[in-house]
CSV table of C-alpha atoms in Angstrom, one decimal:
chain,number,residue,atom,x,y,z
A,1434,MET,CA,-141.7,172.2,63.2
A,1435,ALA,CA,-142.1,168.6,62.1
A,1436,GLU,CA,-140.7,165.7,64.1
A,1437,ALA,CA,-138.0,163.5,62.7
A,1438,TYR,CA,-138.3,159.7,63.4
A,1439,ILE,CA,-135.9,156.8,63.1
A,1440,ILE,CA,-137.8,154.0,61.4
A,1441,ASP,CA,-134.9,151.4,61.3
A,1442,ALA,CA,-131.2,151.1,61.6
A,1443,VAL,CA,-128.9,148.3,60.2
A,1444,ARG,CA,-125.2,147.6,59.8
A,1445,THR,CA,-122.8,145.1,58.3
A,1446,PRO,CA,-120.6,143.1,60.5
A,1447,ARG,CA,-117.2,144.7,61.1
A,1448,GLY,CA,-114.4,142.9,59.3
A,1449,ILE,CA,-110.7,143.2,60.2
A,1450,GLY,CA,-109.4,146.1,58.1
A,1451,LYS,CA,-106.3,144.3,56.7
A,1452,VAL,CA,-105.9,143.0,53.2
A,1453,GLY,CA,-105.4,139.3,53.2
A,1454,LYS,CA,-106.8,139.0,56.8
A,1455,GLY,CA,-110.2,140.6,56.9
A,1456,ALA,CA,-113.2,138.9,55.2
A,1457,LEU,CA,-114.5,142.2,53.8
A,1458,ALA,CA,-111.2,143.5,52.5
A,1459,ALA,CA,-111.7,142.1,49.0
A,1460,SER,CA,-115.2,143.7,48.7
A,1461,HIS,CA,-115.9,147.0,47.0
A,1462,PRO,CA,-117.0,149.8,49.4
A,1463,GLN,CA,-120.0,150.4,47.2
A,1464,HIS,CA,-121.0,146.8,47.8
A,1465,LEU,CA,-120.8,147.2,51.6
A,1466,ALA,CA,-122.9,150.4,51.4
A,1467,ALA,CA,-125.4,148.8,49.0
A,1468,THR,CA,-125.8,145.9,51.4
A,1469,VAL,CA,-127.2,148.1,54.2
A,1470,LEU,CA,-129.1,150.4,51.8
A,1471,LYS,CA,-130.9,147.3,50.2
A,1472,ALA,CA,-131.6,145.8,53.6
A,1473,ILE,CA,-133.1,148.9,55.1
A,1474,ALA,CA,-135.4,149.3,52.1
A,1475,GLU,CA,-136.5,145.7,52.2
A,1476,ARG,CA,-137.2,145.6,55.9
A,1477,SER,CA,-139.5,148.7,55.7
A,1478,GLN,CA,-140.9,147.7,52.3
A,1479,LEU,CA,-139.7,151.1,51.2
A,1480,ASP,CA,-140.7,152.5,47.8
A,1481,THR,CA,-137.3,153.9,46.9
A,1482,SER,CA,-138.9,156.4,44.5
A,1483,THR,CA,-140.1,158.2,47.6
A,1484,VAL,CA,-136.7,158.5,49.1
A,1485,ASP,CA,-135.8,162.2,48.9
A,1486,ASP,CA,-132.1,161.7,49.4
A,1487,VAL,CA,-129.3,159.4,50.6
A,1488,ILE,CA,-126.9,161.3,52.8
A,1489,TRP,CA,-123.7,159.3,53.3
A,1490,SER,CA,-120.4,159.6,55.1
A,1491,THR,CA,-117.0,158.4,54.0
A,1492,SER,CA,-113.8,160.0,55.4
A,1493,THR,CA,-111.2,158.9,52.9
A,1494,GLN,CA,-112.9,159.8,49.6
A,1495,LYS,CA,-110.3,158.6,47.1
A,1496,GLY,CA,-109.8,155.5,45.0
A,1497,PRO,CA,-112.8,153.1,45.3
A,1498,GLN,CA,-114.3,155.2,48.1
A,1499,GLY,CA,-114.4,158.3,45.9
A,1500,GLY,CA,-117.0,159.6,43.5
A,1501,ASP,CA,-120.0,160.2,45.8
A,1502,LEU,CA,-120.4,156.8,47.4
A,1503,GLY,CA,-123.9,157.6,48.6
A,1504,ARG,CA,-125.3,157.9,45.1
A,1505,MET,CA,-123.3,155.1,43.6
A,1506,ALA,CA,-124.2,152.7,46.4
A,1507,ALA,CA,-127.9,153.6,46.1
A,1508,LEU,CA,-127.8,152.7,42.4
A,1509,ASP,CA,-126.0,149.5,43.2
A,1510,ALA,CA,-128.7,148.7,45.8
A,1511,GLY,CA,-131.4,149.0,43.2
A,1512,TYR,CA,-132.9,152.3,44.4
A,1513,ASP,CA,-135.0,154.2,42.0
A,1514,VAL,CA,-133.0,156.6,40.0
A,1515,THR,CA,-135.0,159.5,41.4
A,1516,SER,CA,-133.4,159.0,44.8
A,1517,SER,CA,-130.5,161.3,44.8
A,1518,GLY,CA,-127.4,160.9,47.0
A,1519,THR,CA,-124.6,162.9,48.5
A,1520,THR,CA,-121.4,162.1,50.5
A,1521,LEU,CA,-119.8,164.1,53.2
A,1522,ASP,CA,-116.7,164.0,55.4
A,1523,ARG,CA,-116.5,165.0,59.0
A,1524,PHE,CA,-113.7,162.6,59.7
A,1525,CYS,CA,-114.8,160.2,62.5
A,1526,GLY,CA,-118.0,162.1,63.1
A,1527,GLY,CA,-119.6,161.7,59.7
A,1528,GLY,CA,-121.9,158.9,60.6
A,1529,ILE,CA,-123.6,161.0,63.2
A,1530,THR,CA,-123.6,164.0,61.0
A,1531,THR,CA,-125.5,162.3,58.2
A,1532,VAL,CA,-128.3,161.4,60.5
A,1533,ASN,CA,-128.3,164.9,62.0
A,1534,LEU,CA,-128.6,166.4,58.6
A,1535,ALA,CA,-131.4,164.1,57.7
A,1536,ALA,CA,-133.2,165.1,60.8
A,1537,ALA,CA,-132.7,168.8,60.0
A,1538,GLN,CA,-134.1,168.4,56.5
A,1539,ILE,CA,-137.2,166.6,57.8
A,1540,MET,CA,-137.8,168.9,60.7
A,1541,SER,CA,-137.6,171.9,58.4
A,1542,GLY,CA,-140.2,170.4,56.2
A,1543,MET,CA,-137.9,170.3,53.1
A,1544,GLU,CA,-137.8,166.5,52.9
A,1545,ASP,CA,-139.9,163.5,54.2
A,1546,CYS,CA,-137.8,160.4,53.7
A,1547,ILE,CA,-134.0,160.2,53.9
A,1548,VAL,CA,-131.6,157.3,54.3
A,1549,ALA,CA,-128.5,158.3,56.2
A,1550,GLY,CA,-125.4,156.3,57.0
A,1551,GLY,CA,-121.8,155.7,56.1
A,1552,THR,CA,-119.1,153.4,54.9
A,1553,GLU,CA,-115.4,153.0,55.6
A,1554,MET,CA,-113.0,150.3,54.4
A,1555,MET,CA,-110.0,150.9,56.5
A,1556,SER,CA,-108.3,148.0,54.7
A,1557,LEU,CA,-108.2,150.4,51.7
A,1558,THR,CA,-107.0,153.4,53.7
A,1559,ALA,CA,-104.3,151.3,55.4
A,1560,GLN,CA,-103.1,150.1,52.0
A,1561,MET,CA,-103.0,153.7,50.7
A,1562,ALA,CA,-100.9,154.6,53.7
A,1563,GLN,CA,-98.5,151.8,53.0
A,1564,GLU,CA,-98.1,152.9,49.4
A,1565,ASP,CA,-97.4,156.4,50.6
A,1566,MET,CA,-94.6,155.2,52.9
A,1567,ALA,CA,-93.2,152.9,50.2
A,1568,ALA,CA,-93.0,156.0,47.9
A,1569,GLY,CA,-91.2,158.0,50.6
A,1570,ARG,CA,-94.2,160.1,51.5
A,1571,ALA,CA,-94.4,160.8,55.2
A,1572,PRO,CA,-97.5,160.1,57.3
A,1573,GLN,CA,-99.8,163.2,57.0
A,1574,MET,CA,-101.0,165.4,59.9
A,1575,MET,CA,-104.2,167.4,59.6
A,1576,GLY,CA,-103.6,170.7,57.8
A,1577,ALA,CA,-100.4,169.3,56.2
A,1578,GLY,CA,-98.7,171.7,53.9
A,1579,ASN,CA,-100.6,174.8,55.2
A,1580,GLN,CA,-97.9,176.5,57.2
A,1581,ARG,CA,-100.2,179.4,58.2
A,1582,LEU,CA,-102.8,177.0,59.7
A,1583,GLN,CA,-100.2,174.8,61.4
A,1584,ALA,CA,-98.6,177.9,62.9
A,1585,VAL,CA,-101.9,178.8,64.6
A,1586,HIS,CA,-103.5,175.4,65.1
A,1587,PRO,CA,-100.8,172.7,65.0
A,1588,GLN,CA,-102.4,169.3,64.5
A,1589,SER,CA,-100.7,166.1,65.2
A,1590,HIS,CA,-101.4,162.4,64.9
A,1591,GLN,CA,-104.5,161.4,66.8
A,1592,GLY,CA,-102.7,158.7,68.8
A,1593,ILE,CA,-100.1,161.3,70.0
A,1594,CYS,CA,-103.0,163.6,70.9
A,1595,GLY,CA,-104.6,160.8,73.0
A,1596,ASP,CA,-101.3,160.3,74.8
A,1597,ALA,CA,-101.0,164.1,75.3
A,1598,ILE,CA,-104.5,164.3,76.9
A,1599,ALA,CA,-103.8,161.4,79.2
A,1600,SER,CA,-100.6,163.0,80.3
A,1601,MET,CA,-102.2,166.4,80.8
A,1602,GLU,CA,-105.1,164.9,82.8
A,1603,GLY,CA,-102.9,162.7,84.9
A,1604,TYR,CA,-104.6,159.4,83.9
A,1605,THR,CA,-102.7,156.2,84.4
A,1606,ARG,CA,-101.9,153.4,82.0
A,1607,ALA,CA,-103.9,151.0,84.2
A,1608,GLU,CA,-107.0,153.2,84.0
A,1609,LEU,CA,-106.8,153.3,80.3
A,1610,ASP,CA,-106.2,149.6,80.0
A,1611,GLU,CA,-109.3,149.0,82.1
A,1612,VAL,CA,-111.3,150.8,79.4
A,1613,GLY,CA,-110.0,148.4,76.9
A,1614,TYR,CA,-110.6,145.3,79.0
A,1615,ARG,CA,-114.2,146.5,79.8
A,1616,SER,CA,-114.9,147.0,76.1
A,1617,GLN,CA,-113.8,143.5,75.2
A,1618,GLN,CA,-115.8,141.9,78.1
A,1619,ARG,CA,-118.9,143.8,77.3
A,1620,ALA,CA,-118.8,143.2,73.6
A,1621,ASP,CA,-118.3,139.5,74.2
A,1622,ALA,CA,-121.3,139.3,76.5
A,1623,ALA,CA,-123.4,141.3,74.0
A,1624,ILE,CA,-122.5,139.0,71.1
A,1625,LYS,CA,-123.3,135.9,73.1
A,1626,ALA,CA,-126.6,137.4,74.2
A,1627,GLY,CA,-127.6,138.3,70.6
A,1628,LYS,CA,-127.7,142.0,71.4
A,1629,PHE,CA,-126.6,143.0,67.9
A,1630,ALA,CA,-128.8,140.4,66.0
A,1631,LYS,CA,-131.6,142.8,65.1
A,1632,SER,CA,-129.4,145.2,63.2
A,1633,LEU,CA,-126.7,143.1,61.8
A,1634,ILE,CA,-126.9,142.3,58.1
A,1635,PRO,CA,-124.6,139.7,56.5
A,1636,VAL,CA,-122.5,140.7,53.6
A,1637,VAL,CA,-123.3,138.4,50.7
A,1638,ALA,CA,-121.5,137.9,47.3
A,1639,ASP,CA,-123.4,138.2,44.1
A,1640,ASP,CA,-123.6,134.4,43.9
A,1641,GLY,CA,-125.3,134.2,47.3
A,1642,THR,CA,-122.2,133.1,49.2
A,1643,VAL,CA,-122.0,134.7,52.7
A,1644,ILE,CA,-118.8,136.8,52.9
A,1645,LEU,CA,-119.2,137.7,56.6
A,1646,ASP,CA,-122.0,137.4,59.1
A,1647,HIS,CA,-120.3,138.2,62.4
A,1648,ASP,CA,-118.0,140.8,63.9
A,1649,GLU,CA,-114.4,139.7,63.2
A,1650,TYR,CA,-112.4,142.0,65.4
A,1651,PRO,CA,-113.3,141.3,69.1
A,1652,ARG,CA,-110.7,139.5,71.2
A,1653,PRO,CA,-112.7,138.1,74.2
A,1654,GLU,CA,-109.6,136.3,75.5
A,1655,THR,CA,-108.1,139.7,76.4
A,1656,THR,CA,-106.9,139.9,80.0
A,1657,ARG,CA,-105.7,142.8,82.1
A,1658,GLU,CA,-102.3,141.2,82.4
A,1659,GLY,CA,-102.0,140.8,78.7
A,1660,LEU,CA,-102.9,144.5,78.1
A,1661,ALA,CA,-100.3,145.6,80.6
A,1662,GLU,CA,-97.6,143.8,78.6
A,1663,LEU,CA,-98.3,145.6,75.3
A,1664,GLN,CA,-95.9,148.2,74.2
A,1665,PRO,CA,-97.2,151.7,73.5
A,1666,ALA,CA,-98.0,152.1,69.8
A,1667,PHE,CA,-97.3,155.7,69.2
A,1668,ALA,CA,-93.9,156.1,70.8
A,1669,LYS,CA,-92.4,154.8,67.6
A,1670,ILE,CA,-93.7,157.6,65.4
A,1671,ALA,CA,-93.7,160.5,68.0
A,1672,ASP,CA,-90.3,161.8,67.1
A,1673,VAL,CA,-89.9,160.7,63.5
A,1674,PRO,CA,-89.1,163.8,61.3
A,1675,LEU,CA,-92.0,164.5,59.0
A,1676,ASP,CA,-90.4,167.1,56.8
A,1677,GLN,CA,-87.1,168.8,56.0
A,1678,ASN,CA,-87.6,171.2,59.0
A,1679,GLY,CA,-87.6,168.3,61.4
A,1680,THR,CA,-91.2,168.7,62.4
A,1681,THR,CA,-92.5,165.8,64.5
A,1682,PHE,CA,-95.8,164.7,65.9
A,1683,ARG,CA,-94.7,165.3,69.4
A,1684,GLY,CA,-93.3,168.7,68.4
A,1685,LEU,CA,-96.6,169.8,66.9
A,1686,VAL,CA,-98.3,169.3,70.3
A,1687,ASN,CA,-95.4,170.9,72.2
A,1688,GLN,CA,-95.6,173.9,69.8
A,1689,LYS,CA,-98.8,174.8,71.7
A,1690,TYR,CA,-98.1,173.1,75.0
A,1691,PRO,CA,-94.3,173.5,75.4
A,1692,ASP,CA,-94.2,172.4,79.0
A,1693,LEU,CA,-96.3,169.2,78.5
A,1694,GLU,CA,-94.3,166.0,78.9
A,1695,ILE,CA,-96.1,163.5,76.7
A,1696,ASN,CA,-96.0,159.9,78.1
A,1697,ASN,CA,-97.1,157.1,75.8
A,1698,PHE,CA,-100.1,155.2,77.1
A,1699,HIS,CA,-102.1,153.9,74.1
A,1700,HIS,CA,-101.6,150.6,72.3
A,1701,ALA,CA,-103.6,148.2,70.2
A,1702,GLY,CA,-105.5,147.0,73.2
A,1703,ASN,CA,-106.8,150.3,74.4
A,1704,SER,CA,-107.3,152.0,71.0
A,1705,SER,CA,-110.1,151.5,68.4
A,1706,GLY,CA,-109.8,148.6,66.0
A,1707,VAL,CA,-109.0,149.0,62.3
A,1708,VAL,CA,-112.0,147.5,60.5
A,1709,ASP,CA,-114.3,147.7,57.4
A,1710,GLY,CA,-118.0,148.3,57.7
A,1711,ALA,CA,-121.2,150.2,56.7
A,1712,ALA,CA,-124.4,151.2,58.4
A,1713,ALA,CA,-127.7,152.9,57.4
A,1714,VAL,CA,-130.5,154.7,59.3
A,1715,LEU,CA,-133.9,155.4,57.8
A,1716,VAL,CA,-135.3,158.8,59.0
A,1717,THR,CA,-138.7,160.1,58.0
A,1718,SER,CA,-141.4,162.6,59.0
A,1719,GLY,CA,-144.4,161.5,61.0
A,1720,ASN,CA,-146.7,162.2,58.1
A,1721,TYR,CA,-144.6,160.0,55.8
A,1722,ALA,CA,-144.5,157.2,58.4
A,1723,LYS,CA,-148.3,157.3,58.7
A,1724,ALA,CA,-148.9,157.5,55.0
A,1725,HIS,CA,-146.7,154.4,54.4
A,1726,GLY,CA,-147.7,152.3,57.4
A,1727,LEU,CA,-144.4,152.6,59.1
A,1728,LYS,CA,-143.9,152.5,62.9
A,1729,PRO,CA,-141.0,154.6,64.1
A,1730,ARG,CA,-138.6,153.2,66.6
A,1731,ALA,CA,-137.3,156.5,67.9
A,1732,ARG,CA,-137.7,160.3,67.8
A,1733,ILE,CA,-134.7,162.5,67.2
A,1734,VAL,CA,-134.9,164.9,70.1
A,1735,ALA,CA,-131.9,167.2,69.5
A,1736,THR,CA,-128.6,167.4,67.6
A,1737,ALA,CA,-125.5,169.5,68.0
A,1738,ASN,CA,-122.0,170.2,66.8
A,1739,MET,CA,-119.1,171.4,68.8
A,1740,GLY,CA,-115.5,172.4,68.1
A,1741,ASP,CA,-112.6,172.3,70.6
A,1742,ASP,CA,-108.8,172.7,70.6
A,1743,PRO,CA,-107.6,171.2,67.3
A,1744,THR,CA,-104.2,170.5,68.8
A,1745,LEU,CA,-105.5,168.2,71.4
A,1746,MET,CA,-108.1,167.1,68.9
A,1747,LEU,CA,-110.1,164.6,70.9
A,1748,ASN,CA,-111.8,166.7,73.7
A,1749,ALA,CA,-114.9,168.0,72.0
A,1750,PRO,CA,-117.3,165.2,73.0
A,1751,VAL,CA,-117.8,166.6,76.6
A,1752,PRO,CA,-118.9,170.1,75.5
A,1753,ALA,CA,-120.9,168.5,72.6
A,1754,ALA,CA,-122.8,166.4,75.1
A,1755,GLU,CA,-123.5,169.4,77.3
A,1756,LYS,CA,-124.7,171.4,74.3
A,1757,VAL,CA,-127.1,168.8,73.0
A,1758,LEU,CA,-128.5,168.3,76.5
A,1759,ALA,CA,-129.2,172.0,76.8
A,1760,LYS,CA,-130.9,172.0,73.4
A,1761,ALA,CA,-133.1,169.1,74.4
A,1762,GLY,CA,-133.9,170.7,77.8
A,1763,LEU,CA,-132.6,167.6,79.5
A,1764,THR,CA,-129.9,166.8,82.2
A,1765,LYS,CA,-127.4,164.0,82.3
A,1766,ASP,CA,-129.7,162.3,84.8
A,1767,ASP,CA,-132.4,162.0,82.1
A,1768,ILE,CA,-130.2,159.9,79.8
A,1769,ASP,CA,-130.6,156.2,80.2
A,1770,LEU,CA,-127.8,155.1,77.8
A,1771,TRP,CA,-124.7,156.8,76.5
A,1772,GLU,CA,-122.5,155.9,73.5
A,1773,ILE,CA,-119.1,157.7,73.4
A,1774,ASN,CA,-116.9,156.3,70.6
A,1775,GLU,CA,-113.8,154.6,71.9
A,1776,ALA,CA,-111.4,156.1,69.4
A,1777,PHE,CA,-108.8,155.9,72.2
A,1778,ALA,CA,-109.4,154.8,75.8
A,1779,VAL,CA,-108.7,158.3,77.0
A,1780,VAL,CA,-111.6,159.7,75.1
A,1781,ALA,CA,-114.1,157.5,76.9
A,1782,HIS,CA,-112.4,157.7,80.2
A,1783,ARG,CA,-112.2,161.5,80.2
A,1784,PHE,CA,-115.9,161.7,79.0
A,1785,VAL,CA,-117.1,159.6,82.0
A,1786,ASP,CA,-114.8,161.5,84.3
A,1787,LYS,CA,-115.6,165.0,83.3
A,1788,LEU,CA,-119.4,164.5,83.1
A,1789,GLY,CA,-119.5,162.4,86.3
A,1790,LEU,CA,-121.2,159.4,84.6
A,1791,ASP,CA,-121.8,155.9,85.7
A,1792,TRP,CA,-120.1,153.3,83.5
A,1793,ASP,CA,-123.2,151.1,84.0
A,1794,LYS,CA,-124.9,153.4,81.5
A,1795,VAL,CA,-122.0,154.0,79.1
A,1796,ASN,CA,-121.0,151.8,76.2
A,1797,VAL,CA,-122.9,148.9,77.8
A,1798,ASN,CA,-122.3,146.6,74.9
A,1799,GLY,CA,-118.6,147.4,74.4
A,1800,GLY,CA,-117.2,149.9,71.9
A,1801,SER,CA,-114.8,150.5,69.1
A,1802,ILE,CA,-111.8,149.1,71.1
A,1803,ALA,CA,-113.4,145.7,70.9
A,1804,LEU,CA,-115.6,146.0,67.8
A,1805,GLY,CA,-113.6,148.3,65.6
A,1806,HIS,CA,-114.1,151.8,64.2
A,1807,PRO,CA,-114.9,152.1,60.5
A,1808,ILE,CA,-114.4,155.8,60.4
A,1809,GLY,CA,-117.3,157.2,58.3
A,1810,ALA,CA,-119.7,154.5,59.4
A,1811,THR,CA,-119.2,154.4,63.2
A,1812,GLY,CA,-121.6,157.2,64.2
A,1813,SER,CA,-124.5,155.5,62.3
A,1814,ILE,CA,-123.6,152.2,63.9
A,1815,LEU,CA,-123.6,153.7,67.4
A,1816,ILE,CA,-127.1,155.2,66.8
A,1817,GLY,CA,-128.4,151.8,65.8
A,1818,THR,CA,-126.6,150.2,68.8
A,1819,ILE,CA,-128.1,152.5,71.3
A,1820,LEU,CA,-131.6,152.2,69.7
A,1821,ASP,CA,-131.5,148.4,70.0
A,1822,GLU,CA,-130.4,148.6,73.6
A,1823,LEU,CA,-133.1,151.2,74.6
A,1824,GLU,CA,-135.7,148.8,73.2
A,1825,GLN,CA,-134.2,145.8,74.9
A,1826,THR,CA,-134.0,147.5,78.3
A,1827,GLY,CA,-137.0,149.8,78.2
A,1828,GLY,CA,-135.0,153.0,78.4
A,1829,ARG,CA,-136.2,156.3,77.1
A,1830,TYR,CA,-133.3,158.6,76.1
A,1831,GLY,CA,-130.0,157.8,74.5
A,1832,LEU,CA,-127.1,160.2,73.7
A,1833,VAL,CA,-124.4,159.4,71.1
A,1834,THR,CA,-121.3,161.5,70.5
A,1835,MET,CA,-117.8,161.0,69.3
A,1836,CYS,CA,-114.6,162.9,68.7
A,1837,ALA,CA,-113.5,163.8,65.2
A,1838,ALA,CA,-110.2,165.1,63.7
A,1839,GLY,CA,-109.8,168.9,63.7
A,1840,GLY,CA,-111.1,169.0,67.3
A,1841,MET,CA,-114.8,168.4,66.6
A,1842,ALA,CA,-117.7,166.4,67.9
A,1843,PRO,CA,-121.3,165.9,66.6
A,1844,ALA,CA,-123.9,164.7,69.1
A,1845,ILE,CA,-127.5,163.4,69.0
A,1846,ILE,CA,-130.2,162.5,71.5
A,1847,ILE,CA,-132.9,160.0,70.6
A,1848,GLU,CA,-136.0,159.0,72.4
A,1849,ARG,CA,-137.5,155.5,72.1
A,1850,VAL,CA,-141.0,155.5,70.7
A,1851,ASP,CA,-143.6,152.9,71.6
A,1852,ASP,CA,-146.9,154.9,71.3
A,1853,PHE,CA,-146.8,156.1,67.7
A,1854,VAL,CA,-150.1,155.6,65.9
A,1855,LYS,CA,-149.7,154.6,62.3
């Protein structure tokens, strides 16, 4: 079986995902995707007629984000028309899945050069949600309208699920706030140290004007005391009727866990930020790399997918990590760096708790609480982030995983490469 190598990884800055406030909110999502697709081709002097496929991730595929964003963005980036493209949705996990699928295609020998990645403009999705509310349409839960599915696997709002897991595990508000505080402090230190400089690509307008060249969302002034004063974000919607039957987000969780008292822990300071962004990862076979004079930065060691309870929704990263470690023939002690997406503080806190990890190896440059979570792009961003850090620290193995709606988690292990002969 062929090896799959990561040649390069790039991302845009993450802009605040709010119309009128975020610098990227006026951009077209195809432009964000084209920005990273063009950059990754130029940095590797890639002949795009040799790109077998562009595998892209976008979770909300409607409006400007609909219509196979991968293909349209590749055309917008000036790729040769022979480079095909496809777009998938694994909710938050799509950005890992695109890279995993690229690796599978290459390791099977079916393809030799694939650009994987993702885009999400949450300023667009937030605007769509506001339009739904203005039209009297209730916020949607997963599986909405499918009474048979909801009877067996009731699926609530992700924030309510985060609060439910924290309540079930007995975690405290202070513990979860500490995750948020740590994320902000580490992200601030990483930005000041230039940790993201290698991968970050400015978004530029057609006339050459720089639209955004830095991450907009971080709040380095965050304090523990300030976090403690924030009101829980999801208490407001937990008991709002969603339909004529009086279904509520809290009730959907209690349908399966009737004795669980759900306390509200999460708020804007310990939940992932709403942002716009895109990322791309170039994956090739060893033969392709040698033939085109490319030096791989990492080898894809193993990938995995895992499902878990859809009602709690956010718990699959732990078994996903265990599964991918087993596939790789490694133990947790072999992993130098971990990236677990901070969708909510409880996800990262539980991940470290259940696996018995050291925070000194986990999300060392902050995470989505500080930097933001552009749904379909985040997984690809995290792969690039861990690759950069492995190179900067001399580490060997990195593991990336994240929760996804429906109770899922993809995972990937990469190995830094420094002895590849072109």
